[in-house]
Amino acid sequence: MGMVELRRVSETSRSAIVLIILLFVHVAHSFYLPGVAPQDFEKGDELKVKVNKLSSIKTQLPYSYYSLPFCQPKKIVDSTENLGEVLRGDRIENAPYSFKMREAQMCNVLCRVTLDDKTAKAFKEKIDDEYRVNMILDNLPLVVPIEGGALSSPDIVYYQLGYHVGLKGQYAGSKEQKFFMHNHLAFTVRYHRDVQTDSARIVGFEVKPYSIKHEYDGKWSEKTRLTTCDPHTKRLVVSSSTPQEVEAKKEIIFTYDVIFQESEVKWASRWDAYLLMNDNQIHWFSVVNSLMIVLFLSGMVAMIMLRTLYRDISRYNELETQEEAQEETGWKLVHGDVFRIPTNSDLLCVYVGTGVQCLGMVFVTMIFAMLGFLSPSNRGGLMTAMLLLWVFMGLFAGYASSRLYKIFKGTEWKRIAFRTAFLFPAVVSAIFFVLNALIWGQKSSGAVPFGTMFALIFLWFGISVPLVFVGAYLGFKKPAVDDPVKTNKIPRQIPEQAWYMNPVFSILIGGILPFGAVFIELFFILTSIWLNQFYYIFGLLFLVFVILIVTCAEITVVLCYFQLCSEDYLWWWRSYLTSGSSALYLFLYAAFYFYTKLQITKLVSAMLYFGYMLIASYAFFVLTGTIGFYACLWFTRLIYSSVKID
């Protein structure tokens, strides 16, 4: 009877397992990333065009599309946005354009606008600052094709995001600068058709903007035909001999064409053309070159360290007499002071915990990015993921800070947890609040709304802070790690150091190699952020990140070894600052990039750039500093536990 029941239970369990596997296969087969699921369109289906922000690489201040007097639909509807999109300044709204799948439209009149002094001035300011209009169709951004974008590949078509609001120019024989509006848009929608079902998927969304002064006979009405753009008379706009000026009391007629072109590009590959980089070969060559140099240096450092340490440990362990031990010099002599609690140990615990939080956030973010979850098609996904991961990594921050605090014989773990939860976020929030106030003053859509501010504060106080306290409690409950050697009651006097072992000099030297491992990739990251381009090579970025970790660890261990050999046992803070000093070079490089690559002229825009780069450099400091600190902690515990201490 028992065997029958057992067999029934076994069969039931097997059925349940099969059902779970089938369910998993079904879910995996039907799984798509948010906002990236393919959509099939039949002929004549309505296509919803959406408008996004107006953006400029000269000002770095985004504005809502309808902040300018463009043609508007009957009712403006905001699309749902994630946290990352709001922080990026995206404002996605419905557009007045009417597209029908695979049905060409020519010379559609959108609206007629008469400018006054205020609207004419607004258009001129945006044209002067080289603002671009961004649109979206089926989650694809609108691009302007540019042929011959690279000298080495003149036949390849490259794309620029969005089209310029207008342009500046002069009439022939005149020196007066004029502003002209791009008021006619020739859209091209590329699609890939399924032969069996005849449905199609959108794989491209392009536009060619024109500036033309439209003309018509008689008085204006909804049925008025344009003499400059009329499909019935085959007068289509392909070039403009009389452009549309932007002046007060002048009317502007907005028109557009839509053509559909079948493409061999499949839906899964539709982003490939958008991600094509003009200097792709230079990118790969530079990164590989940097990789080889860093790996070579790391190998040399590792070999020297292993051979030297092996010889030192062997020599110390072979000493027989007390006289020989007294004659010895080097890192063994400071064994009674090397684990002495440093000054400002509480602050060091806080910074180490914060660094663990940053390290966990960056590592997990890169894993998700490599798996495709944070691709450019998922707008705002990268920033949203980084914020949420930062919040949840508070658990590890509290754990790491309290564990180190207990090594330093601390007893008030709640105080350390409080400082870990508030120090770094408070500094970043203060800078962010000032920058946001500047953006508010410019009436830009990049200003974070009060609702989003409240959401950020809730993430900080409602989730991150409690997790830091939970992590600190768990870390403090565990028994403290014993030091491999005992600490003397009286501190040893540190002998006079050589000039090259000066703390400031060695710390600044230590940051050069970690920065050298990432500065080439840093150029492309800054370009994607500040020049409005896509960054997508996350696999390569992860490789560079691993190189950064190895380089930070090795250079800190080497300099720590030299420091101990000079009988200077104050290594705790110096190990953190040695690799952390690479953040100083990052900020200096950001300043160099600002003056050589960007065209920012406005004071507010410059303050935004340096404010955000200051936040990035601060985060880079705690990240690299923590890597160096843990490498040095592991190194010192290893070498002092390997020798005989009488």
Coordinates of N, CA and C in Angstrom, one line a residue, residues 114-325:
T114 N 0.8 81.7 -38.2 CA 1.3 83.1 -38.4 C 2.1 83.5 -37.1
L115 N 3.4 83.8 -37.4 CA 4.3 84.1 -36.3 C 4.1 85.5 -35.7
D116 N 4.2 85.7 -34.4 CA 4.3 87.0 -33.8 C 5.7 87.2 -33.3
D117 N 5.9 88.3 -32.7 CA 7.3 88.6 -32.2 C 7.9 87.5 -31.3
K118 N 7.0 87.0 -30.4 CA 7.5 86.1 -29.4 C 7.8 84.7 -30.0
T119 N 6.9 84.2 -30.8 CA 7.1 82.9 -31.5 C 8.3 83.0 -32.5
A120 N 8.4 84.1 -33.2 CA 9.5 84.2 -34.1 C 10.8 84.2 -33.4
K121 N 10.9 84.9 -32.2 CA 12.1 84.9 -31.4 C 12.4 83.5 -30.9
A122 N 11.4 82.7 -30.4 CA 11.6 81.4 -29.9 C 12.2 80.5 -31.0
F123 N 11.6 80.5 -32.2 CA 12.1 79.7 -33.3 C 13.6 80.1 -33.6
K124 N 13.9 81.4 -33.7 CA 15.2 81.8 -34.0 C 16.2 81.3 -32.9
E125 N 15.8 81.4 -31.7 CA 16.8 80.9 -30.6 C 17.1 79.5 -30.7
K126 N 16.0 78.7 -31.0 CA 16.2 77.2 -31.2 C 17.1 76.9 -32.4
I127 N 16.8 77.6 -33.5 CA 17.6 77.4 -34.7 C 19.1 77.8 -34.5
D128 N 19.3 78.9 -33.8 CA 20.7 79.4 -33.5 C 21.4 78.4 -32.6
D129 N 20.7 77.7 -31.7 CA 21.3 76.7 -30.8 C 21.3 75.3 -31.4
E130 N 21.0 75.2 -32.7 CA 21.0 74.0 -33.4 C 20.2 72.9 -32.8
Y131 N 19.0 73.2 -32.4 CA 18.1 72.2 -31.8 C 17.6 71.2 -32.9
R132 N 17.4 70.0 -32.5 CA 16.9 68.9 -33.4 C 15.5 68.5 -32.8
V133 N 14.6 68.1 -33.8 CA 13.3 67.6 -33.4 C 13.5 66.0 -33.4
N134 N 13.0 65.4 -32.3 CA 13.1 64.0 -32.2 C 11.7 63.4 -32.3
M135 N 11.5 62.3 -33.1 CA 10.2 61.7 -33.2 C 10.4 60.2 -33.1
I136 N 9.3 59.4 -32.9 CA 9.4 58.0 -32.7 C 8.2 57.4 -33.4
L137 N 8.5 56.3 -34.1 CA 7.5 55.5 -34.8 C 7.8 54.0 -34.5
D138 N 6.9 53.3 -33.9 CA 7.0 51.9 -33.5 C 8.3 51.7 -32.7
N139 N 8.6 52.6 -31.8 CA 9.8 52.5 -30.9 C 11.1 52.8 -31.7
L140 N 11.0 53.2 -32.9 CA 12.2 53.6 -33.7 C 12.4 55.1 -33.7
P141 N 13.6 55.6 -33.4 CA 13.8 57.1 -33.5 C 13.9 57.5 -34.9
L142 N 13.4 58.8 -35.1 CA 13.5 59.4 -36.4 C 15.0 59.8 -36.7
V143 N 15.5 59.4 -37.9 CA 16.9 59.7 -38.3 C 16.9 60.4 -39.6
V144 N 18.0 61.2 -39.8 CA 18.3 61.8 -41.1 C 19.4 61.1 -41.7
P145 N 19.3 60.5 -42.9 CA 20.4 59.8 -43.6 C 21.4 60.7 -44.1
I146 N 22.7 60.4 -43.9 CA 23.8 61.2 -44.4 C 24.7 60.2 -45.2
E147 N 24.8 60.5 -46.5 CA 25.6 59.6 -47.3 C 27.1 60.0 -47.2
G148 N 27.9 59.0 -47.3 CA 29.4 59.3 -47.2 C 29.8 59.9 -45.9
G149 N 29.3 59.3 -44.8 CA 29.7 59.8 -43.5 C 31.1 59.6 -43.1
A150 N 31.8 58.6 -43.7 CA 33.2 58.4 -43.4 C 34.0 58.4 -44.7
L151 N 35.2 58.9 -44.6 CA 36.0 59.0 -45.8 C 36.4 57.6 -46.4
S152 N 36.5 56.7 -45.4 CA 36.9 55.3 -45.9 C 35.8 54.6 -46.5
S153 N 34.5 54.9 -46.2 CA 33.4 54.2 -46.7 C 32.4 55.2 -47.2
P154 N 32.6 55.8 -48.4 CA 31.7 56.9 -48.9 C 30.4 56.4 -49.3
D155 N 30.2 55.0 -49.6 CA 29.0 54.5 -50.0 C 28.0 54.1 -48.9
I156 N 28.6 54.1 -47.7 CA 27.7 53.7 -46.5 C 26.9 54.9 -46.0
V157 N 25.7 54.6 -45.7 CA 24.8 55.7 -45.2 C 24.8 55.7 -43.7
Y158 N 25.1 56.8 -43.1 CA 25.1 57.0 -41.7 C 23.8 57.8 -41.3
Y159 N 23.5 57.8 -40.0 CA 22.3 58.4 -39.6 C 22.6 59.4 -38.4
Q160 N 21.8 60.5 -38.4 CA 21.8 61.4 -37.3 C 20.5 61.5 -36.7
L161 N 20.4 61.4 -35.4 CA 19.1 61.4 -34.7 C 18.4 62.8 -34.8
G162 N 17.2 62.8 -35.3 CA 16.4 64.0 -35.4 C 16.8 64.9 -36.5
Y163 N 15.9 65.8 -36.9 CA 16.2 66.8 -37.9 C 16.3 68.2 -37.3
H164 N 17.1 69.1 -37.8 CA 17.2 70.4 -37.3 C 15.9 71.2 -37.4
V165 N 15.6 72.0 -36.4 CA 14.4 72.9 -36.5 C 14.5 73.8 -37.7
G166 N 15.6 74.3 -38.0 CA 15.8 75.1 -39.2 C 17.3 75.3 -39.4
L167 N 17.7 76.3 -40.2 CA 19.0 76.6 -40.5 C 19.3 78.1 -40.7
K168 N 20.5 78.5 -40.6 CA 20.9 79.9 -40.8 C 21.6 80.0 -42.2
G169 N 21.3 81.1 -42.9 CA 22.0 81.3 -44.2 C 21.8 82.7 -44.7
Q170 N 22.3 83.0 -45.9 CA 22.2 84.3 -46.5 C 21.8 84.1 -47.9
Y171 N 21.0 85.1 -48.4 CA 20.6 85.2 -49.8 C 21.9 85.6 -50.6
A172 N 21.9 85.2 -51.9 CA 23.0 85.5 -52.8 C 23.1 87.0 -52.9
G173 N 24.3 87.5 -52.7 CA 24.5 88.9 -52.8 C 24.2 89.7 -51.6
S174 N 23.9 89.1 -50.5 CA 23.5 89.7 -49.2 C 24.4 89.2 -48.1
K175 N 24.8 90.0 -47.2 CA 25.6 89.6 -46.0 C 24.7 89.5 -44.8
E176 N 23.4 89.8 -44.9 CA 22.5 89.7 -43.7 C 22.2 88.2 -43.4
Q177 N 22.4 87.9 -42.1 CA 22.1 86.5 -41.6 C 20.6 86.3 -41.5
K178 N 20.0 85.3 -42.1 CA 18.6 85.0 -42.0 C 18.4 83.6 -41.4
F179 N 17.2 83.4 -40.8 CA 16.8 82.2 -40.2 C 15.7 81.5 -41.1
F180 N 15.9 80.3 -41.4 CA 14.9 79.6 -42.2 C 14.4 78.3 -41.5
M181 N 13.1 78.1 -41.7 CA 12.4 77.0 -41.0 C 12.3 75.7 -41.9
H182 N 12.6 74.6 -41.3 CA 12.3 73.3 -42.0 C 10.8 73.0 -41.9
N183 N 10.0 73.4 -42.8 CA 8.6 73.3 -42.7 C 8.0 72.2 -43.6
H184 N 8.8 71.5 -44.4 CA 8.3 70.4 -45.2 C 9.2 69.2 -44.9
L185 N 8.5 68.1 -44.5 CA 9.2 66.9 -44.1 C 8.9 65.7 -45.0
A186 N 9.9 65.1 -45.6 CA 9.7 64.0 -46.5 C 10.1 62.7 -45.7
F187 N 9.0 62.0 -45.2 CA 9.3 60.8 -44.4 C 9.4 59.6 -45.3
T188 N 10.3 58.7 -44.9 CA 10.4 57.4 -45.5 C 10.3 56.3 -44.4
V189 N 9.3 55.5 -44.5 CA 9.1 54.4 -43.6 C 9.5 53.1 -44.3
R190 N 10.5 52.4 -43.8 CA 10.9 51.1 -44.3 C 10.2 50.0 -43.6
Y191 N 9.8 49.0 -44.3 CA 9.1 47.9 -43.7 C 9.6 46.5 -44.3
H192 N 9.5 45.5 -43.5 CA 9.9 44.1 -43.9 C 8.6 43.3 -44.0
R193 N 8.2 42.8 -45.2 CA 6.9 42.2 -45.4 C 7.1 40.7 -45.3
D194 N 6.1 40.1 -44.6 CA 6.0 38.6 -44.5 C 5.2 38.1 -45.7
V195 N 5.9 37.3 -46.5 CA 5.3 36.9 -47.8 C 4.0 36.1 -47.6
Q196 N 4.0 35.3 -46.6 CA 2.9 34.4 -46.3 C 1.6 35.1 -45.8
T197 N 1.8 36.0 -44.9 CA 0.7 36.7 -44.3 C 0.4 38.1 -44.9
D198 N 1.4 38.6 -45.6 CA 1.3 39.9 -46.2 C 1.3 41.1 -45.1
S199 N 1.5 40.7 -43.9 CA 1.7 41.7 -42.8 C 3.1 42.2 -42.9
A200 N 3.4 43.3 -42.3 CA 4.7 43.9 -42.3 C 5.1 44.5 -41.0
R201 N 6.4 44.6 -40.8 CA 7.0 45.2 -39.6 C 7.9 46.3 -40.0
I202 N 7.8 47.4 -39.2 CA 8.6 48.6 -39.5 C 10.0 48.4 -39.1
V203 N 10.9 48.7 -40.0 CA 12.4 48.5 -39.8 C 13.2 49.8 -40.0
G204 N 12.5 50.9 -40.3 CA 13.3 52.1 -40.5 C 12.3 53.3 -40.5
F205 N 12.8 54.4 -40.0 CA 12.0 55.7 -40.0 C 13.0 56.8 -40.2
E206 N 12.9 57.4 -41.5 CA 13.8 58.4 -41.9 C 13.1 59.6 -42.4
V207 N 13.8 60.7 -42.5 CA 13.2 62.0 -42.9 C 14.2 62.8 -43.6
K208 N 13.8 63.6 -44.6 CA 14.6 64.6 -45.2 C 13.9 65.9 -45.1
P209 N 14.4 66.9 -44.3 CA 13.7 68.2 -44.1 C 14.0 69.2 -45.2
Y210 N 13.0 70.0 -45.5 CA 13.1 71.0 -46.5 C 12.6 72.3 -46.0
S211 N 13.1 73.4 -46.5 CA 12.6 74.8 -46.1 C 12.1 75.4 -47.4
I212 N 10.8 75.6 -47.5 CA 10.2 76.1 -48.7 C 9.0 77.1 -48.4
K213 N 9.0 78.2 -49.0 CA 7.9 79.2 -48.8 C 6.8 78.8 -49.7
H214 N 5.8 78.2 -49.1 CA 4.6 77.7 -49.8 C 3.8 78.8 -50.3
E215 N 3.2 78.6 -51.5 CA 2.3 79.7 -52.1 C 1.0 79.0 -52.4
Y216 N -0.1 79.9 -52.5 CA -1.4 79.4 -52.9 C -2.2 80.6 -53.5
D217 N -3.3 80.3 -54.2 CA -4.1 81.3 -54.8 C -5.3 81.6 -53.9
G218 N -5.7 82.9 -53.9 CA -6.9 83.3 -53.1 C -6.6 83.3 -51.6
K219 N -7.8 83.2 -50.9 CA -7.7 83.2 -49.4 C -7.5 81.8 -48.9
W220 N -6.9 81.8 -47.7 CA -6.6 80.4 -47.1 C -7.9 79.8 -46.5
S221 N -8.0 78.5 -46.8 CA -9.1 77.7 -46.2 C -8.6 76.3 -46.1
E222 N -9.4 75.4 -45.5 CA -8.9 74.0 -45.3 C -8.8 73.3 -46.6
K223 N -9.5 73.7 -47.7 CA -9.4 73.1 -49.0 C -8.5 73.7 -50.0
T224 N -7.7 74.7 -49.5 CA -6.8 75.4 -50.4 C -5.7 74.5 -50.8
R225 N -5.4 74.6 -52.2 CA -4.3 73.8 -52.7 C -3.1 74.7 -52.9
L226 N -2.0 74.1 -52.5 CA -0.7 74.9 -52.6 C -0.2 74.8 -54.1
T227 N 0.3 75.9 -54.6 CA 0.9 75.8 -55.9 C 2.3 75.4 -55.9
T228 N 2.9 75.4 -54.7 CA 4.3 74.9 -54.6 C 4.4 73.4 -54.2
C229 N 3.3 72.9 -53.8 CA 3.3 71.5 -53.4 C 1.9 70.9 -53.6
D230 N 1.7 70.3 -54.8 CA 0.4 69.8 -55.1 C 0.6 68.5 -55.9
P231 N 0.2 67.3 -55.3 CA 0.4 66.0 -56.0 C -0.5 65.9 -57.3
H232 N -1.6 66.7 -57.4 CA -2.4 66.6 -58.5 C -1.7 67.3 -59.8
T233 N -0.9 68.3 -59.5 CA -0.2 68.9 -60.7 C 1.3 68.4 -60.7
K234 N 1.5 67.3 -59.9 CA 2.9 66.7 -59.9 C 4.0 67.8 -59.5
R235 N 3.6 68.7 -58.7 CA 4.6 69.7 -58.2 C 4.9 69.3 -56.8
L236 N 5.9 68.4 -56.7 CA 6.3 67.8 -55.4 C 7.6 68.6 -54.9
V237 N 7.7 68.7 -53.6 CA 8.9 69.4 -53.1 C 10.1 68.4 -53.0
V238 N 11.1 68.7 -53.8 CA 12.3 67.9 -53.7 C 13.5 68.9 -53.5
S239 N 13.3 70.2 -53.8 CA 14.3 71.2 -53.6 C 13.6 72.5 -53.4
S240 N 14.3 73.4 -52.8 CA 13.7 74.7 -52.4 C 14.5 75.9 -53.0
S241 N 13.9 76.6 -53.9 CA 14.5 77.8 -54.5 C 14.2 79.0 -53.6
T242 N 13.0 79.0 -53.0 CA 12.6 80.1 -52.1 C 12.4 79.5 -50.7
P243 N 13.3 79.6 -49.8 CA 13.2 79.0 -48.4 C 12.2 79.8 -47.6
Q244 N 11.7 79.2 -46.5 CA 10.8 79.8 -45.6 C 11.5 80.6 -44.5
E245 N 11.4 81.9 -44.5 CA 12.0 82.7 -43.5 C 11.3 82.7 -42.2
V246 N 12.0 82.9 -41.1 CA 11.4 83.0 -39.8 C 11.4 84.5 -39.4
E247 N 10.3 85.1 -39.6 CA 10.1 86.5 -39.2 C 8.7 86.8 -38.6
A248 N 8.6 87.8 -37.8 CA 7.3 88.1 -37.2 C 6.3 88.5 -38.3
K249 N 5.1 88.2 -38.1 CA 4.0 88.5 -39.0 C 4.1 87.7 -40.4
K250 N 4.9 86.7 -40.4 CA 5.0 85.9 -41.6 C 4.3 84.6 -41.3
E251 N 3.6 84.0 -42.3 CA 2.9 82.8 -42.1 C 3.9 81.6 -42.6
I252 N 3.7 80.5 -41.9 CA 4.4 79.3 -42.2 C 3.4 78.2 -42.4
I253 N 3.5 77.5 -43.5 CA 2.6 76.4 -43.8 C 3.5 75.1 -43.7
F254 N 3.0 74.2 -42.8 CA 3.8 73.0 -42.5 C 3.1 71.8 -43.4
T255 N 4.0 71.1 -44.1 CA 3.5 70.0 -45.0 C 4.4 68.8 -44.8
Y256 N 4.0 67.7 -45.3 CA 4.8 66.5 -45.2 C 4.4 65.5 -46.3
D257 N 5.4 64.6 -46.6 CA 5.2 63.5 -47.5 C 5.5 62.2 -46.7
V258 N 4.8 61.1 -47.1 CA 5.2 59.8 -46.5 C 5.2 58.8 -47.7
I259 N 6.4 58.1 -47.8 CA 6.5 57.0 -48.7 C 6.9 55.8 -48.0
F260 N 6.6 54.6 -48.5 CA 6.9 53.4 -47.8 C 7.8 52.6 -48.8
Q261 N 8.9 52.0 -48.2 CA 9.8 51.3 -49.0 C 10.0 49.9 -48.4
E262 N 9.9 48.9 -49.2 CA 10.1 47.5 -48.7 C 11.6 47.3 -48.5
S263 N 12.0 46.6 -47.4 CA 13.4 46.4 -47.1 C 13.6 44.9 -46.8
E264 N 14.9 44.5 -47.1 CA 15.3 43.2 -46.8 C 15.7 43.0 -45.3
V265 N 15.9 44.1 -44.6 CA 16.3 44.1 -43.2 C 15.2 43.5 -42.4
K266 N 15.5 42.5 -41.6 CA 14.5 41.9 -40.7 C 14.3 42.7 -39.4
W267 N 13.2 42.5 -38.7 CA 12.9 43.3 -37.6 C 13.9 43.1 -36.5
A268 N 14.5 42.0 -36.3 CA 15.5 41.8 -35.3 C 16.8 42.5 -35.5
S269 N 17.0 42.9 -36.8 CA 18.3 43.6 -37.2 C 18.0 45.1 -37.5
R270 N 16.8 45.6 -37.1 CA 16.5 47.0 -37.6 C 17.3 48.0 -36.9
W271 N 17.9 47.7 -35.7 CA 18.7 48.7 -35.0 C 20.2 48.7 -35.5
D272 N 20.6 47.8 -36.3 CA 22.0 47.7 -36.7 C 22.5 49.0 -37.4
A273 N 21.6 49.5 -38.3 CA 22.0 50.7 -39.0 C 22.1 51.9 -38.1
Y274 N 21.2 51.9 -37.1 CA 21.2 53.1 -36.2 C 22.5 53.1 -35.3
L275 N 23.0 51.9 -35.0 CA 24.2 51.8 -34.1 C 25.5 51.8 -34.9
L276 N 25.5 52.0 -36.2 CA 26.7 52.0 -36.9 C 27.5 53.3 -36.6
M277 N 28.7 53.1 -36.2 CA 29.6 54.2 -35.8 C 30.6 54.5 -36.8
N278 N 30.8 55.8 -37.1 CA 31.8 56.2 -38.1 C 33.2 55.7 -37.8
D279 N 33.5 55.7 -36.5 CA 34.9 55.4 -36.1 C 35.0 54.1 -35.4
N280 N 34.2 53.1 -35.9 CA 34.1 51.8 -35.3 C 35.5 51.1 -35.3
Q281 N 36.2 51.2 -36.4 CA 37.5 50.5 -36.5 C 38.5 51.1 -35.5
I282 N 38.5 52.5 -35.4 CA 39.4 53.1 -34.5 C 39.0 52.7 -33.1
H283 N 37.7 52.6 -32.8 CA 37.3 52.2 -31.5 C 37.9 50.8 -31.1
W284 N 37.7 49.8 -31.9 CA 38.2 48.5 -31.6 C 39.7 48.5 -31.5
F285 N 40.4 49.1 -32.5 CA 41.9 49.1 -32.5 C 42.4 49.7 -31.2
S286 N 41.8 50.9 -30.8 CA 42.3 51.6 -29.6 C 42.1 50.8 -28.3
V287 N 40.9 50.1 -28.2 CA 40.6 49.4 -27.0 C 41.5 48.1 -27.0
V288 N 41.7 47.4 -28.1 CA 42.6 46.3 -28.1 C 44.0 46.7 -27.8
N289 N 44.4 47.8 -28.3 CA 45.8 48.3 -28.0 C 45.9 48.6 -26.5
S290 N 44.9 49.2 -26.0 CA 45.0 49.5 -24.5 C 44.9 48.2 -23.7
L291 N 44.1 47.3 -24.2 CA 44.0 46.0 -23.5 C 45.4 45.3 -23.4
M292 N 46.1 45.3 -24.5 CA 47.4 44.6 -24.6 C 48.4 45.3 -23.7
I293 N 48.4 46.6 -23.7 CA 49.4 47.3 -22.9 C 49.1 47.1 -21.4
V294 N 47.8 47.1 -21.0 CA 47.5 46.9 -19.6 C 47.8 45.5 -19.1
L295 N 47.4 44.5 -20.0 CA 47.7 43.1 -19.7 C 49.2 42.9 -19.5
F296 N 50.0 43.5 -20.4 CA 51.4 43.3 -20.3 C 52.0 43.9 -19.0
L297 N 51.5 45.1 -18.7 CA 52.0 45.8 -17.4 C 51.5 45.0 -16.2
S298 N 50.3 44.5 -16.3 CA 49.8 43.7 -15.2 C 50.6 42.4 -15.0
G299 N 50.9 41.8 -16.1 CA 51.7 40.5 -16.0 C 53.1 40.8 -15.4
M300 N 53.7 41.9 -15.8 CA 55.0 42.2 -15.3 C 54.9 42.5 -13.8
V301 N 53.9 43.3 -13.4 CA 53.8 43.6 -12.0 C 53.5 42.3 -11.2
A302 N 52.7 41.5 -11.7 CA 52.3 40.2 -11.0 C 53.6 39.3 -10.8
M303 N 54.4 39.2 -11.9 CA 55.6 38.4 -11.8 C 56.6 38.9 -10.8
I304 N 56.8 40.3 -10.8 CA 57.7 40.9 -9.9 C 57.3 40.7 -8.4
M305 N 56.0 40.9 -8.2 CA 55.5 40.8 -6.9 C 55.6 39.4 -6.3
L306 N 55.2 38.4 -7.2 CA 55.2 37.0 -6.7 C 56.7 36.6 -6.4
R307 N 57.6 36.9 -7.3 CA 59.0 36.5 -7.0 C 59.6 37.2 -5.8
T308 N 59.4 38.5 -5.7 CA 59.9 39.3 -4.5 C 59.3 38.8 -3.2
L309 N 58.0 38.6 -3.2 CA 57.3 38.2 -2.0 C 57.8 36.8 -1.6
Y310 N 57.9 35.9 -2.6 CA 58.3 34.5 -2.3 C 59.7 34.5 -1.6
R311 N 60.6 35.4 -2.1 CA 62.0 35.5 -1.6 C 61.9 36.1 -0.2
D312 N 61.1 37.1 0.0 CA 61.0 37.7 1.3 C 60.5 36.8 2.4
I313 N 59.4 36.1 2.1 CA 58.8 35.2 3.0 C 59.7 34.0 3.4
S314 N 60.4 33.5 2.3 CA 61.4 32.4 2.6 C 62.5 32.8 3.5
R315 N 63.0 34.1 3.2 CA 64.1 34.6 4.0 C 63.7 34.8 5.5
Y316 N 62.5 35.4 5.7 CA 62.1 35.6 7.1 C 61.9 34.3 7.8
N317 N 61.3 33.3 7.2 CA 61.0 32.0 7.8 C 62.3 31.2 8.1
E318 N 63.4 31.5 7.4 CA 64.6 30.8 7.6 C 65.5 31.4 8.7
L319 N 65.2 32.6 9.2 CA 66.0 33.2 10.3 C 66.0 32.3 11.5
E320 N 67.2 32.2 12.1 CA 67.4 31.3 13.2 C 67.6 32.0 14.5
T321 N 68.4 33.1 14.4 CA 68.8 33.7 15.7 C 68.1 35.0 15.8
Q322 N 68.0 35.5 17.1 CA 67.4 36.8 17.4 C 68.2 37.9 16.7
E323 N 69.6 37.7 16.7 CA 70.4 38.8 16.1 C 70.1 39.0 14.7
E324 N 69.9 37.9 13.9 CA 69.5 38.0 12.5 C 68.2 38.7 12.3
A325 N 67.2 38.4 13.2 CA 65.9 39.0 13.1 C 66.0 40.5 13.3

